Short mmCIF file of C-alpha atoms in Angstrom, two decimals:
data_model
loop_
_atom_site.label_atom_id
_atom_site.label_comp_id
_atom_site.label_asym_id
_atom_site.label_seq_id
_atom_site.Cartn_x
_atom_site.Cartn_y
_atom_site.Cartn_z
CA MET A 5 120.06 105.15 73.22
CA GLU A 6 119.46 104.32 76.77
CA ALA A 7 120.71 100.82 78.09
CA TRP A 8 119.14 99.03 80.72
CA ASP A 9 120.99 96.01 82.53
CA VAL A 10 118.41 92.88 82.44
CA TYR A 11 117.47 91.13 85.49
CA ASP A 12 115.93 87.07 85.40
CA LYS A 13 112.50 86.86 87.57
CA ASP A 14 114.04 86.34 90.79
CA ARG A 15 115.93 90.50 90.32
CA LYS A 16 119.20 88.67 89.82
CA LEU A 17 121.34 90.62 87.34
CA THR A 18 122.42 88.34 84.17
CA GLY A 19 125.00 90.44 83.11
CA LYS A 20 122.75 91.33 80.13
CA GLN A 21 121.76 94.95 78.59
CA MET A 22 119.48 95.63 76.55
CA ASN A 23 118.21 98.93 74.48
CA ARG A 24 114.84 100.98 75.40
CA GLY A 25 112.52 99.91 72.68
CA ASP A 26 114.22 96.73 72.28
CA PRO A 27 112.02 93.49 72.70
CA PHE A 28 112.23 91.33 75.47
CA GLU A 29 113.94 87.92 75.34
CA GLN A 30 111.87 85.43 77.71
CA GLY A 31 112.54 85.67 81.15
CA ALA A 32 114.27 88.84 80.91
CA TYR A 33 113.26 91.83 83.29
CA HIS A 34 114.18 95.67 83.86
CA LEU A 35 113.63 97.74 86.39
CA VAL A 36 111.67 101.08 86.71
CA VAL A 37 111.27 103.28 89.25
CA HIS A 38 108.99 105.69 90.87
CA VAL A 39 108.70 108.76 93.70
CA CYS A 40 105.99 109.99 95.24
CA LEU A 41 106.81 113.12 97.30
CA PHE A 42 104.03 114.38 99.58
CA ASN A 43 103.79 117.07 101.87
CA GLN A 44 102.97 117.72 105.56
CA LEU A 45 98.95 118.29 104.81
CA GLY A 46 99.43 114.46 102.69
CA GLU A 47 99.34 116.09 99.32
CA MET A 48 101.40 114.34 96.70
CA LEU A 49 103.36 115.93 94.25
CA ILE A 50 102.11 116.02 90.56
CA GLN A 51 103.50 116.59 87.41
CA GLN A 52 101.98 116.88 84.24
CA ARG A 53 104.33 115.32 81.38
CA GLN A 54 105.22 117.77 78.18
CA PRO A 55 103.45 116.96 75.41
CA SER A 56 106.88 116.23 73.23
CA LYS A 57 107.03 113.13 75.64
CA GLY A 58 106.67 110.35 73.73
CA ASN A 59 104.25 108.33 75.63
CA TRP A 60 101.29 110.13 77.98
CA LYS A 61 101.73 113.23 75.69
CA ASN A 62 100.25 116.01 78.63
CA MET A 63 99.08 113.82 81.09
CA TRP A 64 99.33 114.23 85.06
CA ASP A 65 101.61 111.40 86.85
CA ILE A 66 102.57 111.03 90.10
CA THR A 67 105.63 112.68 90.74
CA VAL A 68 108.57 110.90 88.81
CA GLY A 69 109.24 107.45 87.32
CA GLY A 70 111.15 106.00 84.73
CA SER A 71 114.14 102.85 83.84
CA ALA A 72 116.87 102.36 85.65
CA ILE A 73 120.16 102.79 83.32
CA THR A 74 122.49 100.19 82.96
CA GLY A 75 124.67 100.09 85.95
CA GLU A 76 122.18 101.93 88.65
CA THR A 77 120.90 100.44 92.04
CA SER A 78 117.39 101.37 92.08
CA GLN A 79 118.20 104.00 94.67
CA GLN A 80 121.01 105.97 92.25
CA ALA A 81 117.81 105.51 89.42
CA ALA A 82 115.09 107.12 91.51
CA GLU A 83 117.45 109.66 92.69
CA ARG A 84 118.54 110.50 89.12
CA GLU A 85 115.19 110.43 87.82
CA VAL A 86 114.08 113.24 90.65
CA LYS A 87 116.53 115.09 89.42
CA GLU A 88 115.98 114.98 85.82
CA GLU A 89 112.32 115.59 85.77
CA ILE A 90 111.70 118.23 88.59
CA ASP A 91 115.37 119.69 89.36
CA PHE A 92 115.46 118.54 92.76
CA ALA A 93 117.84 116.88 94.69
CA LEU A 94 117.16 113.74 96.41
CA ASN A 95 119.47 111.50 98.49
CA LEU A 96 117.92 108.32 98.79
CA GLN A 97 120.98 105.78 99.47
CA ASN A 98 119.74 104.96 102.90
CA LYS A 99 116.22 104.23 101.76
CA ARG A 100 114.92 101.31 100.35
CA PRO A 101 111.30 100.97 98.55
CA SER A 102 108.47 101.24 99.99
CA LEU A 103 106.90 98.98 97.27
CA THR A 104 107.85 97.23 94.75
CA VAL A 105 105.38 96.08 92.17
CA ASN A 106 105.96 93.58 89.38
CA PHE A 107 104.89 94.14 85.79
CA GLU A 108 104.67 92.14 82.39
CA TYR A 109 108.22 93.22 81.56
CA GLY A 110 110.01 93.98 85.12
CA PHE A 111 109.90 95.59 88.65
CA ASP A 112 108.39 98.92 89.50
CA ASP A 113 109.98 100.25 92.89
CA TYR A 114 108.20 102.92 94.76
CA TYR A 115 109.67 105.58 96.79
CA LEU A 116 107.13 107.39 99.22
CA ILE A 117 109.05 110.16 100.69
CA GLU A 118 107.15 113.28 102.76
CA THR A 119 109.33 116.38 101.83
CA ASP A 120 108.63 120.08 102.68
CA LEU A 121 109.55 121.10 99.37
CA ASN A 122 108.57 124.76 98.32
CA ILE A 123 107.51 123.79 94.33
CA GLU A 124 108.14 127.84 93.06
CA SER A 125 112.11 126.77 93.93
CA LEU A 126 111.56 124.14 91.72
CA SER A 127 113.33 125.38 87.72
CA LEU A 128 110.17 124.14 85.85
CA PRO A 129 109.45 123.32 82.85
CA THR A 130 112.30 120.69 82.46
CA GLU A 131 112.76 118.91 79.22
CA GLU A 132 110.01 115.98 80.90
CA VAL A 133 107.82 117.74 82.99
CA LYS A 134 105.16 121.25 82.12
CA GLN A 135 104.32 121.55 85.70
CA VAL A 136 103.66 120.32 88.88
CA ARG A 137 101.38 121.05 91.68
CA TRP A 138 100.33 119.08 94.78
CA ALA A 139 97.19 116.88 95.10
CA SER A 140 95.09 115.01 97.05
CA GLN A 141 93.69 111.77 96.83
CA ASN A 142 90.64 112.46 96.06
CA ASP A 143 92.02 114.91 93.82
CA ILE A 144 94.32 112.17 91.98
CA ILE A 145 91.16 109.74 91.36
CA ASN A 146 89.25 112.23 90.12
CA ILE A 147 91.61 112.99 86.84
CA ILE A 148 92.32 109.60 86.79
CA SER A 149 88.60 109.44 85.95
CA GLU A 150 88.26 112.33 83.70
CA GLY A 151 90.85 110.61 81.67
CA LEU A 152 93.52 113.32 82.50
CA PHE A 153 95.98 111.54 84.36
CA ILE A 154 97.94 108.08 83.93
CA PRO A 155 95.22 105.26 83.73
CA TYR A 156 96.98 104.19 87.34
CA HIS A 157 94.76 101.91 89.44
CA LYS A 158 92.73 103.74 91.37
CA SER A 159 93.29 100.93 94.38
CA LEU A 160 97.27 101.55 94.11
CA ILE A 161 96.54 105.38 94.42
CA ALA A 162 94.92 104.73 97.75
CA LEU A 163 97.53 102.46 98.68
CA LEU A 164 100.50 104.67 98.02
CA PHE A 165 98.56 107.01 100.52
CA ASP A 166 98.11 104.74 102.99
CA MET A 167 102.02 104.10 102.97
CA ARG A 168 102.90 107.04 102.91
CA TYR A 169 103.70 107.07 106.67
CA SER A 170 105.49 103.75 107.16
CA MET A 171 106.74 100.62 105.37
CA GLY A 172 105.13 96.94 105.26
CA ALA A 173 101.88 95.49 104.68
CA HIS A 174 100.30 97.11 108.45
CA ASN A 175 99.47 99.80 109.45
CA GLN A 176 101.64 100.79 112.10
CA ARG A 177 100.01 103.33 113.94
CA ILE A 178 96.69 101.21 115.15
CA GLY A 179 98.04 99.36 118.05
CA GLN A 180 100.82 101.08 119.32
#
């Protein structure tokens, strides 16, 4: 059974844990991470989930994502998820999430990483991922519209693409 650390609304550890699938107590939250890998052409690596996965079977998704387990930092969870899902080693120890999105039961950290990853070198499929491919922002928006991609807000996908080069809410390339 996967155990998660419990956070309060201010993202402070409470010292409590819960198991995946347990109901959330009032004021209890957990940490989720996503890593979006981008290539030099500005495409995002997307994955198709295995048909055996409990949620979103056979659906396309952003590069990787999952819940942090007890004792993990956001960076450690992101590194583990990348290794588990697409068998790629990534060092995020000196990185902060590019974006954090609050949701009903937690905090969702997004890491936006540019890499020259050769997808032919990945050991796929894995237990969680059926296949991967590079996709443009328009490709992903179209796949969402077709109902074949996890139904993220299309504006979130646009934001991930817009933020891949810099941290923060300002476009650092303008005015420099």
